[in-house]
mmCIF file with all atom_site columns, C-alpha atoms in Angstrom:
data_model
loop_
_atom_site.group_PDB
_atom_site.id
_atom_site.type_symbol
_atom_site.label_atom_id
_atom_site.label_alt_id
_atom_site.label_comp_id
_atom_site.label_asym_id
_atom_site.label_entity_id
_atom_site.label_seq_id
_atom_site.pdbx_PDB_ins_code
_atom_site.Cartn_x
_atom_site.Cartn_y
_atom_site.Cartn_z
_atom_site.occupancy
_atom_site.B_iso_or_equiv
_atom_site.pdbx_formal_charge
_atom_site.auth_seq_id
_atom_site.auth_comp_id
_atom_site.auth_asym_id
_atom_site.auth_atom_id
_atom_site.pdbx_PDB_model_num
ATOM 1   C CA . MET A 1 1   ? -57.476 -64.825 32.559 1.00 0.00 ? 1   MET A CA 1
ATOM 2   C CA . SER A 1 2   ? -54.750 -64.186 35.098 1.00 0.00 ? 2   SER A CA 1
ATOM 3   C CA . SER A 1 3   ? -53.695 -60.791 36.425 1.00 0.00 ? 3   SER A CA 1
ATOM 4   C CA . ARG A 1 4   ? -50.504 -61.160 34.441 1.00 0.00 ? 4   ARG A CA 1
ATOM 5   C CA . ASP A 1 5   ? -52.424 -61.690 31.202 1.00 0.00 ? 5   ASP A CA 1
ATOM 6   C CA . ARG A 1 6   ? -54.615 -58.657 31.884 1.00 0.00 ? 6   ARG A CA 1
ATOM 7   C CA . ILE A 1 7   ? -51.604 -56.420 32.531 1.00 0.00 ? 7   ILE A CA 1
ATOM 8   C CA . LEU A 1 8   ? -49.767 -57.613 29.436 1.00 0.00 ? 8   LEU A CA 1
ATOM 9   C CA . GLY A 1 9   ? -52.940 -57.151 27.379 1.00 0.00 ? 9   GLY A CA 1
ATOM 10  C CA . ARG A 1 10  ? -53.235 -53.544 28.491 1.00 0.00 ? 10  ARG A CA 1
ATOM 11  C CA . ILE A 1 11  ? -49.601 -52.935 27.589 1.00 0.00 ? 11  ILE A CA 1
ATOM 12  C CA . ARG A 1 12  ? -50.089 -54.433 24.115 1.00 0.00 ? 12  ARG A CA 1
ATOM 13  C CA . ARG A 1 13  ? -53.202 -52.333 23.488 1.00 0.00 ? 13  ARG A CA 1
ATOM 14  C CA . ALA A 1 14  ? -51.482 -49.163 24.702 1.00 0.00 ? 14  ALA A CA 1
ATOM 15  C CA . THR A 1 15  ? -48.509 -49.685 22.402 1.00 0.00 ? 15  THR A CA 1
ATOM 16  C CA . ALA A 1 16  ? -50.305 -51.137 19.379 1.00 0.00 ? 16  ALA A CA 1
ATOM 17  C CA . ASP A 1 17  ? -50.840 -47.835 17.577 1.00 0.00 ? 17  ASP A CA 1
ATOM 18  C CA . GLY A 1 18  ? -47.124 -47.045 17.463 1.00 0.00 ? 18  GLY A CA 1
ATOM 19  C CA . ALA A 1 19  ? -47.655 -43.621 18.981 1.00 0.00 ? 19  ALA A CA 1
ATOM 20  C CA . PRO A 1 20  ? -44.525 -41.939 20.324 1.00 0.00 ? 20  PRO A CA 1
ATOM 21  C CA . ASP A 1 21  ? -43.881 -42.161 24.049 1.00 0.00 ? 21  ASP A CA 1
ATOM 22  C CA . PRO A 1 22  ? -45.389 -39.257 25.970 1.00 0.00 ? 22  PRO A CA 1
ATOM 23  C CA . ALA A 1 23  ? -42.985 -36.536 26.998 1.00 0.00 ? 23  ALA A CA 1
ATOM 24  C CA . VAL A 1 24  ? -41.728 -36.797 30.554 1.00 0.00 ? 24  VAL A CA 1
ATOM 25  C CA . PRO A 1 25  ? -41.793 -33.450 32.385 1.00 0.00 ? 25  PRO A CA 1
ATOM 26  C CA . ARG A 1 26  ? -38.355 -32.331 33.548 1.00 0.00 ? 26  ARG A CA 1
ATOM 27  C CA . ASP A 1 27  ? -39.367 -29.235 35.465 1.00 0.00 ? 27  ASP A CA 1
ATOM 28  C CA . TYR A 1 28  ? -37.855 -30.347 38.774 1.00 0.00 ? 28  TYR A CA 1
ATOM 29  C CA . LEU A 1 29  ? -34.917 -28.557 40.377 1.00 0.00 ? 29  LEU A CA 1
ATOM 30  C CA . ARG A 1 30  ? -31.624 -29.591 38.810 1.00 0.00 ? 30  ARG A CA 1
ATOM 31  C CA . VAL A 1 31  ? -29.533 -28.148 41.631 1.00 0.00 ? 31  VAL A CA 1
ATOM 32  C CA . HIS A 1 32  ? -30.260 -26.841 45.111 1.00 0.00 ? 32  HIS A CA 1
ATOM 33  C CA . GLY A 1 33  ? -28.597 -23.435 45.230 1.00 0.00 ? 33  GLY A CA 1
ATOM 34  C CA . ALA A 1 34  ? -25.620 -21.879 43.465 1.00 0.00 ? 34  ALA A CA 1
ATOM 35  C CA . ARG A 1 35  ? -22.106 -22.902 44.484 1.00 0.00 ? 35  ARG A CA 1
ATOM 36  C CA . THR A 1 36  ? -18.604 -21.903 43.560 1.00 0.00 ? 36  THR A CA 1
ATOM 37  C CA . PRO A 1 37  ? -16.261 -24.729 42.460 1.00 0.00 ? 37  PRO A CA 1
ATOM 38  C CA . ALA A 1 38  ? -14.613 -24.562 45.889 1.00 0.00 ? 38  ALA A CA 1
ATOM 39  C CA . ALA A 1 39  ? -17.963 -24.815 47.688 1.00 0.00 ? 39  ALA A CA 1
ATOM 40  C CA . LYS A 1 40  ? -18.933 -27.727 45.475 1.00 0.00 ? 40  LYS A CA 1
ATOM 41  C CA . ALA A 1 41  ? -15.730 -29.580 46.387 1.00 0.00 ? 41  ALA A CA 1
ATOM 42  C CA . ASP A 1 42  ? -16.262 -28.816 50.084 1.00 0.00 ? 42  ASP A CA 1
ATOM 43  C CA . LEU A 1 43  ? -19.801 -30.218 49.958 1.00 0.00 ? 43  LEU A CA 1
ATOM 44  C CA . LEU A 1 44  ? -18.584 -33.360 48.218 1.00 0.00 ? 44  LEU A CA 1
ATOM 45  C CA . ALA A 1 45  ? -15.876 -33.837 50.848 1.00 0.00 ? 45  ALA A CA 1
ATOM 46  C CA . ALA A 1 46  ? -18.335 -33.305 53.713 1.00 0.00 ? 46  ALA A CA 1
ATOM 47  C CA . ASN A 1 47  ? -20.846 -35.810 52.336 1.00 0.00 ? 47  ASN A CA 1
ATOM 48  C CA . LEU A 1 48  ? -18.168 -38.407 51.604 1.00 0.00 ? 48  LEU A CA 1
ATOM 49  C CA . ALA A 1 49  ? -16.905 -38.070 55.183 1.00 0.00 ? 49  ALA A CA 1
ATOM 50  C CA . GLU A 1 50  ? -20.475 -38.456 56.440 1.00 0.00 ? 50  GLU A CA 1
ATOM 51  C CA . TYR A 1 51  ? -20.527 -41.840 54.695 1.00 0.00 ? 51  TYR A CA 1
ATOM 52  C CA . ARG A 1 52  ? -17.250 -42.729 56.473 1.00 0.00 ? 52  ARG A CA 1
ATOM 53  C CA . ALA A 1 53  ? -15.016 -42.360 53.448 1.00 0.00 ? 53  ALA A CA 1
ATOM 54  C CA . LYS A 1 54  ? -11.568 -40.886 54.144 1.00 0.00 ? 54  LYS A CA 1
ATOM 55  C CA . VAL A 1 55  ? -11.051 -37.714 52.128 1.00 0.00 ? 55  VAL A CA 1
ATOM 56  C CA . HIS A 1 56  ? -7.691  -36.233 51.124 1.00 0.00 ? 56  HIS A CA 1
ATOM 57  C CA . ARG A 1 57  ? -6.803  -33.170 49.062 1.00 0.00 ? 57  ARG A CA 1
ATOM 58  C CA . THR A 1 58  ? -3.721  -32.625 46.951 1.00 0.00 ? 58  THR A CA 1
ATOM 59  C CA . ASP A 1 59  ? -2.444  -31.190 43.682 1.00 0.00 ? 59  ASP A CA 1
ATOM 60  C CA . GLY A 1 60  ? -0.437  -32.558 40.785 1.00 0.00 ? 60  GLY A CA 1
ATOM 61  C CA . ALA A 1 61  ? 2.839   -32.252 42.670 1.00 0.00 ? 61  ALA A CA 1
ATOM 62  C CA . GLY A 1 62  ? 1.475   -34.024 45.722 1.00 0.00 ? 62  GLY A CA 1
ATOM 63  C CA . ILE A 1 63  ? -0.496  -36.892 44.200 1.00 0.00 ? 63  ILE A CA 1
ATOM 64  C CA . ALA A 1 64  ? 2.422   -39.352 43.949 1.00 0.00 ? 64  ALA A CA 1
ATOM 65  C CA . PRO A 1 65  ? 3.716   -38.960 47.530 1.00 0.00 ? 65  PRO A CA 1
ATOM 66  C CA . LEU A 1 66  ? 0.160   -38.973 48.900 1.00 0.00 ? 66  LEU A CA 1
ATOM 67  C CA . LEU A 1 67  ? -0.773  -42.238 47.194 1.00 0.00 ? 67  LEU A CA 1
ATOM 68  C CA . ALA A 1 68  ? 2.533   -43.769 48.295 1.00 0.00 ? 68  ALA A CA 1
ATOM 69  C CA . ARG A 1 69  ? 1.792   -42.774 51.896 1.00 0.00 ? 69  ARG A CA 1
ATOM 70  C CA . LEU A 1 70  ? -1.788  -44.087 51.847 1.00 0.00 ? 70  LEU A CA 1
ATOM 71  C CA . LEU A 1 71  ? -0.647  -47.466 50.526 1.00 0.00 ? 71  LEU A CA 1
ATOM 72  C CA . ALA A 1 72  ? 2.253   -47.623 52.989 1.00 0.00 ? 72  ALA A CA 1
ATOM 73  C CA . GLU A 1 73  ? -0.059  -46.891 55.919 1.00 0.00 ? 73  GLU A CA 1
ATOM 74  C CA . ARG A 1 74  ? -2.056  -49.965 54.962 1.00 0.00 ? 74  ARG A CA 1
ATOM 75  C CA . GLY A 1 75  ? 1.094   -52.059 54.615 1.00 0.00 ? 75  GLY A CA 1
ATOM 76  C CA . ALA A 1 76  ? 0.165   -52.765 51.012 1.00 0.00 ? 76  ALA A CA 1
ATOM 77  C CA . ARG A 1 77  ? 2.504   -55.097 49.167 1.00 0.00 ? 77  ARG A CA 1
ATOM 78  C CA . THR A 1 78  ? 0.403   -55.229 45.984 1.00 0.00 ? 78  THR A CA 1
ATOM 79  C CA . VAL A 1 79  ? -1.848  -52.677 44.290 1.00 0.00 ? 79  VAL A CA 1
ATOM 80  C CA . LEU A 1 80  ? -4.283  -53.247 41.437 1.00 0.00 ? 80  LEU A CA 1
ATOM 81  C CA . VAL A 1 81  ? -3.832  -50.751 38.611 1.00 0.00 ? 81  VAL A CA 1
ATOM 82  C CA . PRO A 1 82  ? -6.221  -50.093 35.690 1.00 0.00 ? 82  PRO A CA 1
ATOM 83  C CA . PRO A 1 83  ? -4.449  -49.814 32.312 1.00 0.00 ? 83  PRO A CA 1
ATOM 84  C CA . GLY A 1 84  ? -5.251  -46.122 31.812 1.00 0.00 ? 84  GLY A CA 1
ATOM 85  C CA . LEU A 1 85  ? -4.232  -44.866 35.251 1.00 0.00 ? 85  LEU A CA 1
ATOM 86  C CA . PRO A 1 86  ? -1.602  -42.100 34.884 1.00 0.00 ? 86  PRO A CA 1
ATOM 87  C CA . ALA A 1 87  ? 1.758   -43.750 35.618 1.00 0.00 ? 87  ALA A CA 1
ATOM 88  C CA . TYR A 1 88  ? 2.948   -40.703 37.538 1.00 0.00 ? 88  TYR A CA 1
ATOM 89  C CA . TRP A 1 89  ? 0.322   -41.189 40.243 1.00 0.00 ? 89  TRP A CA 1
ATOM 90  C CA . LEU A 1 90  ? 2.055   -44.321 41.563 1.00 0.00 ? 90  LEU A CA 1
ATOM 91  C CA . SER A 1 91  ? 5.617   -43.372 40.681 1.00 0.00 ? 91  SER A CA 1
ATOM 92  C CA . ALA A 1 92  ? 6.585   -43.058 44.367 1.00 0.00 ? 92  ALA A CA 1
ATOM 93  C CA . ALA A 1 93  ? 4.718   -46.142 45.598 1.00 0.00 ? 93  ALA A CA 1
ATOM 94  C CA . ASP A 1 94  ? 6.516   -49.370 46.519 1.00 0.00 ? 94  ASP A CA 1
ATOM 95  C CA . PRO A 1 95  ? 3.803   -52.059 46.142 1.00 0.00 ? 95  PRO A CA 1
ATOM 96  C CA . VAL A 1 96  ? 3.980   -54.468 43.229 1.00 0.00 ? 96  VAL A CA 1
ATOM 97  C CA . ARG A 1 97  ? 1.575   -53.479 40.440 1.00 0.00 ? 97  ARG A CA 1
ATOM 98  C CA . VAL A 1 98  ? -1.140  -55.999 39.606 1.00 0.00 ? 98  VAL A CA 1
ATOM 99  C CA . HIS A 1 99  ? -2.738  -55.349 36.233 1.00 0.00 ? 99  HIS A CA 1
ATOM 100 C CA . ASP A 1 100 ? -6.460  -55.497 35.539 1.00 0.00 ? 100 ASP A CA 1
ATOM 101 C CA . ARG A 1 101 ? -6.816  -58.746 33.586 1.00 0.00 ? 101 ARG A CA 1
ATOM 102 C CA . ALA A 1 102 ? -9.982  -60.427 32.342 1.00 0.00 ? 102 ALA A CA 1
ATOM 103 C CA . GLU A 1 103 ? -8.694  -63.834 33.452 1.00 0.00 ? 103 GLU A CA 1
ATOM 104 C CA . SER A 1 104 ? -8.075  -62.814 37.080 1.00 0.00 ? 104 SER A CA 1
ATOM 105 C CA . THR A 1 105 ? -10.153 -64.904 39.480 1.00 0.00 ? 105 THR A CA 1
ATOM 106 C CA . PRO A 1 106 ? -12.086 -63.488 42.455 1.00 0.00 ? 106 PRO A CA 1
ATOM 107 C CA . TYR A 1 107 ? -9.588  -65.232 44.734 1.00 0.00 ? 107 TYR A CA 1
ATOM 108 C CA . GLU A 1 108 ? -6.686  -63.465 43.035 1.00 0.00 ? 108 GLU A CA 1
ATOM 109 C CA . LEU A 1 109 ? -8.419  -60.098 43.288 1.00 0.00 ? 109 LEU A CA 1
ATOM 110 C CA . ASP A 1 110 ? -9.261  -60.704 46.946 1.00 0.00 ? 110 ASP A CA 1
ATOM 111 C CA . ALA A 1 111 ? -5.563  -61.292 47.655 1.00 0.00 ? 111 ALA A CA 1
ATOM 112 C CA . VAL A 1 112 ? -4.617  -57.828 46.354 1.00 0.00 ? 112 VAL A CA 1
ATOM 113 C CA . ASP A 1 113 ? -3.970  -55.300 49.129 1.00 0.00 ? 113 ASP A CA 1
ATOM 114 C CA . GLY A 1 114 ? -5.606  -52.339 47.398 1.00 0.00 ? 114 GLY A CA 1
ATOM 115 C CA . VAL A 1 115 ? -6.735  -50.723 44.170 1.00 0.00 ? 115 VAL A CA 1
ATOM 116 C CA . VAL A 1 116 ? -6.224  -47.187 42.848 1.00 0.00 ? 116 VAL A CA 1
ATOM 117 C CA . THR A 1 117 ? -8.605  -45.782 40.223 1.00 0.00 ? 117 THR A CA 1
ATOM 118 C CA . GLY A 1 118 ? -9.903  -42.594 38.741 1.00 0.00 ? 118 GLY A CA 1
ATOM 119 C CA . CYS A 1 119 ? -13.624 -41.975 38.243 1.00 0.00 ? 119 CYS A CA 1
ATOM 120 C CA . ALA A 1 120 ? -16.135 -40.747 35.675 1.00 0.00 ? 120 ALA A CA 1
ATOM 121 C CA . LEU A 1 121 ? -17.513 -38.011 37.936 1.00 0.00 ? 121 LEU A CA 1
ATOM 122 C CA . ALA A 1 122 ? -18.573 -37.187 41.491 1.00 0.00 ? 122 ALA A CA 1
ATOM 123 C CA . ILE A 1 123 ? -21.826 -35.686 42.797 1.00 0.00 ? 123 ILE A CA 1
ATOM 124 C CA . ALA A 1 124 ? -21.486 -33.096 45.549 1.00 0.00 ? 124 ALA A CA 1
ATOM 125 C CA . GLU A 1 125 ? -25.050 -33.095 46.900 1.00 0.00 ? 125 GLU A CA 1
ATOM 126 C CA . THR A 1 126 ? -25.127 -36.853 47.481 1.00 0.00 ? 126 THR A CA 1
ATOM 127 C CA . GLY A 1 127 ? -21.451 -37.568 48.156 1.00 0.00 ? 127 GLY A CA 1
ATOM 128 C CA . THR A 1 128 ? -21.478 -40.088 45.332 1.00 0.00 ? 128 THR A CA 1
ATOM 129 C CA . ILE A 1 129 ? -18.667 -41.205 43.026 1.00 0.00 ? 129 ILE A CA 1
ATOM 130 C CA . VAL A 1 130 ? -19.562 -42.784 39.682 1.00 0.00 ? 130 VAL A CA 1
ATOM 131 C CA . LEU A 1 131 ? -17.296 -45.208 37.829 1.00 0.00 ? 131 LEU A CA 1
ATOM 132 C CA . ASP A 1 132 ? -18.009 -46.210 34.227 1.00 0.00 ? 132 ASP A CA 1
ATOM 133 C CA . GLY A 1 133 ? -15.257 -48.715 33.482 1.00 0.00 ? 133 GLY A CA 1
ATOM 134 C CA . GLY A 1 134 ? -13.086 -46.201 31.617 1.00 0.00 ? 134 GLY A CA 1
ATOM 135 C CA . PRO A 1 135 ? -9.333  -46.767 31.061 1.00 0.00 ? 135 PRO A CA 1
ATOM 136 C CA . GLY A 1 136 ? -8.380  -45.206 34.398 1.00 0.00 ? 136 GLY A CA 1
ATOM 137 C CA . GLN A 1 137 ? -11.051 -47.168 36.282 1.00 0.00 ? 137 GLN A CA 1
ATOM 138 C CA . GLY A 1 138 ? -10.895 -50.726 34.994 1.00 0.00 ? 138 GLY A CA 1
ATOM 139 C CA . ARG A 1 139 ? -13.498 -53.449 35.297 1.00 0.00 ? 139 ARG A CA 1
ATOM 140 C CA . ARG A 1 140 ? -16.266 -53.087 37.870 1.00 0.00 ? 140 ARG A CA 1
ATOM 141 C CA . ARG A 1 141 ? -15.058 -56.082 39.890 1.00 0.00 ? 141 ARG A CA 1
ATOM 142 C CA . ILE A 1 142 ? -11.649 -54.605 40.700 1.00 0.00 ? 142 ILE A CA 1
ATOM 143 C CA . THR A 1 143 ? -13.349 -51.978 42.867 1.00 0.00 ? 143 THR A CA 1
ATOM 144 C CA . LEU A 1 144 ? -15.732 -54.452 44.524 1.00 0.00 ? 144 LEU A CA 1
ATOM 145 C CA . ILE A 1 145 ? -13.457 -57.308 45.624 1.00 0.00 ? 145 ILE A CA 1
ATOM 146 C CA . PRO A 1 146 ? -10.265 -55.741 47.096 1.00 0.00 ? 146 PRO A CA 1
ATOM 147 C CA . ASP A 1 147 ? -10.755 -54.454 50.639 1.00 0.00 ? 147 ASP A CA 1
ATOM 148 C CA . HIS A 1 148 ? -9.132  -51.037 50.075 1.00 0.00 ? 148 HIS A CA 1
ATOM 149 C CA . HIS A 1 149 ? -10.087 -48.641 47.270 1.00 0.00 ? 149 HIS A CA 1
ATOM 150 C CA . ILE A 1 150 ? -8.386  -45.303 46.634 1.00 0.00 ? 150 ILE A CA 1
ATOM 151 C CA . CYS A 1 151 ? -10.347 -43.223 44.127 1.00 0.00 ? 151 CYS A CA 1
ATOM 152 C CA . VAL A 1 152 ? -8.980  -40.015 42.599 1.00 0.00 ? 152 VAL A CA 1
ATOM 153 C CA . VAL A 1 153 ? -11.438 -37.267 41.641 1.00 0.00 ? 153 VAL A CA 1
ATOM 154 C CA . ARG A 1 154 ? -10.233 -34.349 39.536 1.00 0.00 ? 154 ARG A CA 1
ATOM 155 C CA . VAL A 1 155 ? -11.470 -31.056 40.986 1.00 0.00 ? 155 VAL A CA 1
ATOM 156 C CA . PRO A 1 156 ? -13.334 -29.142 39.676 1.00 0.00 ? 156 PRO A CA 1
ATOM 157 C CA . ASP A 1 157 ? -13.604 -30.868 36.273 1.00 0.00 ? 157 ASP A CA 1
ATOM 158 C CA . GLN A 1 158 ? -15.207 -34.105 37.492 1.00 0.00 ? 158 GLN A CA 1
ATOM 159 C CA . VAL A 1 159 ? -17.459 -32.658 40.214 1.00 0.00 ? 159 VAL A CA 1
ATOM 160 C CA . VAL A 1 160 ? -21.101 -31.795 39.525 1.00 0.00 ? 160 VAL A CA 1
ATOM 161 C CA . ASP A 1 161 ? -23.694 -30.483 41.948 1.00 0.00 ? 161 ASP A CA 1
ATOM 162 C CA . SER A 1 162 ? -26.532 -32.972 41.581 1.00 0.00 ? 162 SER A CA 1
ATOM 163 C CA . VAL A 1 163 ? -27.802 -36.246 40.142 1.00 0.00 ? 163 VAL A CA 1
ATOM 164 C CA . PRO A 1 164 ? -29.838 -34.460 37.401 1.00 0.00 ? 164 PRO A CA 1
ATOM 165 C CA . GLN A 1 165 ? -26.606 -32.765 36.288 1.00 0.00 ? 165 GLN A CA 1
ATOM 166 C CA . ALA A 1 166 ? -24.702 -36.056 36.349 1.00 0.00 ? 166 ALA A CA 1
ATOM 167 C CA . LEU A 1 167 ? -27.067 -38.237 34.325 1.00 0.00 ? 167 LEU A CA 1
ATOM 168 C CA . PRO A 1 168 ? -26.684 -36.464 30.935 1.00 0.00 ? 168 PRO A CA 1
ATOM 169 C CA . LEU A 1 169 ? -22.897 -36.794 31.273 1.00 0.00 ? 169 LEU A CA 1
ATOM 170 C CA . LEU A 1 170 ? -23.010 -40.575 31.723 1.00 0.00 ? 170 LEU A CA 1
ATOM 171 C CA . ASP A 1 171 ? -23.404 -43.261 29.064 1.00 0.00 ? 171 ASP A CA 1
ATOM 172 C CA . PRO A 1 172 ? -26.180 -45.658 30.212 1.00 0.00 ? 172 PRO A CA 1
ATOM 173 C CA . THR A 1 173 ? -24.706 -48.446 28.074 1.00 0.00 ? 173 THR A CA 1
ATOM 174 C CA . ARG A 1 174 ? -21.520 -48.482 30.172 1.00 0.00 ? 174 ARG A CA 1
ATOM 175 C CA . PRO A 1 175 ? -21.144 -50.475 33.439 1.00 0.00 ? 175 PRO A CA 1
ATOM 176 C CA . LEU A 1 176 ? -21.943 -47.687 35.890 1.00 0.00 ? 176 LEU A CA 1
ATOM 177 C CA . THR A 1 177 ? -21.020 -48.156 39.546 1.00 0.00 ? 177 THR A CA 1
ATOM 178 C CA . TRP A 1 178 ? -22.350 -45.598 42.033 1.00 0.00 ? 178 TRP A CA 1
ATOM 179 C CA . ILE A 1 179 ? -20.362 -45.383 45.266 1.00 0.00 ? 179 ILE A CA 1
ATOM 180 C CA . SER A 1 180 ? -21.353 -43.477 48.397 1.00 0.00 ? 180 SER A CA 1
ATOM 181 C CA . GLY A 1 181 ? -18.776 -44.385 51.021 1.00 0.00 ? 181 GLY A CA 1
ATOM 182 C CA . PRO A 1 182 ? -17.339 -47.811 51.833 1.00 0.00 ? 182 PRO A CA 1
ATOM 183 C CA . SER A 1 183 ? -19.521 -50.879 51.460 1.00 0.00 ? 183 SER A CA 1
ATOM 184 C CA . ALA A 1 184 ? -21.876 -51.153 54.445 1.00 0.00 ? 184 ALA A CA 1
ATOM 185 C CA . THR A 1 185 ? -25.004 -52.935 55.572 1.00 0.00 ? 185 THR A CA 1
ATOM 186 C CA . SER A 1 186 ? -26.920 -53.303 58.819 1.00 0.00 ? 186 SER A CA 1
ATOM 187 C CA . ASP A 1 187 ? -29.254 -55.825 60.386 1.00 0.00 ? 187 ASP A CA 1
ATOM 188 C CA . ILE A 1 188 ? -32.666 -55.290 61.947 1.00 0.00 ? 188 ILE A CA 1
ATOM 189 C CA . GLU A 1 189 ? -31.007 -53.902 65.082 1.00 0.00 ? 189 GLU A CA 1
ATOM 190 C CA . LEU A 1 190 ? -29.071 -51.393 62.936 1.00 0.00 ? 190 LEU A CA 1
ATOM 191 C CA . ASP A 1 191 ? -25.692 -52.914 63.735 1.00 0.00 ? 191 ASP A CA 1
ATOM 192 C CA . ARG A 1 192 ? -23.489 -51.624 60.928 1.00 0.00 ? 192 ARG A CA 1
ATOM 193 C CA . VAL A 1 193 ? -21.099 -53.998 59.172 1.00 0.00 ? 193 VAL A CA 1
ATOM 194 C CA . GLU A 1 194 ? -18.663 -52.708 56.563 1.00 0.00 ? 194 GLU A CA 1
ATOM 195 C CA . GLY A 1 195 ? -16.974 -54.567 53.731 1.00 0.00 ? 195 GLY A CA 1
ATOM 196 C CA . VAL A 1 196 ? -19.733 -57.075 52.963 1.00 0.00 ? 196 VAL A CA 1
ATOM 197 C CA . HIS A 1 197 ? -20.545 -56.015 49.398 1.00 0.00 ? 197 HIS A CA 1
ATOM 198 C CA . GLY A 1 198 ? -17.368 -54.153 48.478 1.00 0.00 ? 198 GLY A CA 1
ATOM 199 C CA . PRO A 1 199 ? -14.288 -52.471 49.942 1.00 0.00 ? 199 PRO A CA 1
ATOM 200 C CA . ARG A 1 200 ? -14.206 -51.980 53.694 1.00 0.00 ? 200 ARG A CA 1
ATOM 201 C CA . THR A 1 201 ? -12.134 -48.824 53.290 1.00 0.00 ? 201 THR A CA 1
ATOM 202 C CA . LEU A 1 202 ? -12.750 -46.091 50.703 1.00 0.00 ? 202 LEU A CA 1
ATOM 203 C CA . GLU A 1 203 ? -10.267 -43.249 50.425 1.00 0.00 ? 203 GLU A CA 1
ATOM 204 C CA . VAL A 1 204 ? -11.050 -40.383 48.067 1.00 0.00 ? 204 VAL A CA 1
ATOM 205 C CA . VAL A 1 205 ? -8.368  -38.033 46.791 1.00 0.00 ? 205 VAL A CA 1
ATOM 206 C CA . LEU A 1 206 ? -9.597  -34.671 45.524 1.00 0.00 ? 206 LEU A CA 1
ATOM 207 C CA . LEU A 1 207 ? -6.973  -33.695 42.960 1.00 0.00 ? 207 LEU A CA 1
ATOM 208 C CA . THR A 1 208 ? -6.714  -30.062 41.908 1.00 0.00 ? 208 THR A CA 1
ATOM 209 C CA . GLY A 1 209 ? -4.620  -28.698 39.077 1.00 0.00 ? 209 GLY A CA 1
ATOM 210 C CA . PRO A 1 210 ? -2.738  -30.761 36.473 1.00 0.00 ? 210 PRO A CA 1
ATOM 211 C CA . ALA A 1 211 ? -2.416  -34.455 37.245 1.00 0.00 ? 211 ALA A CA 1
ATOM 212 C CA . GLU A 1 212 ? 1.057   -34.860 35.771 1.00 0.00 ? 212 GLU A CA 1
#
């Protein structure tokens, strides 16, 4: 009998009686200290910057001119737009809108100059943004192939302190993408290379107040 057969046999014997799964203790800390909404946003911004993301802050009145400026600074001629993104956000931007389509090829997505999305939530303690493929976020691939991603986070509604706080708010059946800064990797000599597995540039807009 192989090791594999022995392991599978133990699993079958352990599950044969149909007993319910044992309870998993959840007595760990859910958050490290108490924070005001402002402090939570500050921590998120600091951790995102530590990961080399570019962080901007604005309100509902400033979101359109800010996004227009960020795209113009990149010389963007086209911008990928999820179907549920608020139209007002890009009302001042000049680039041609490219819609999120199932039939778009990787080559077509790679030719787009940038993508603007919302998010599902953001985690302050880890500087992480989570996308779940919602209407304002689009398919996972549109945030992995273009080289420039601008992600808008609503503050304070979409900001939580910690991963244990985030998990109950997320649907595990959805295509979750966890982002902590721009895509980066390094070799054995720790030479950092960005843009290998996703966008080379991540810009995060912390949006306070009404979005429209």
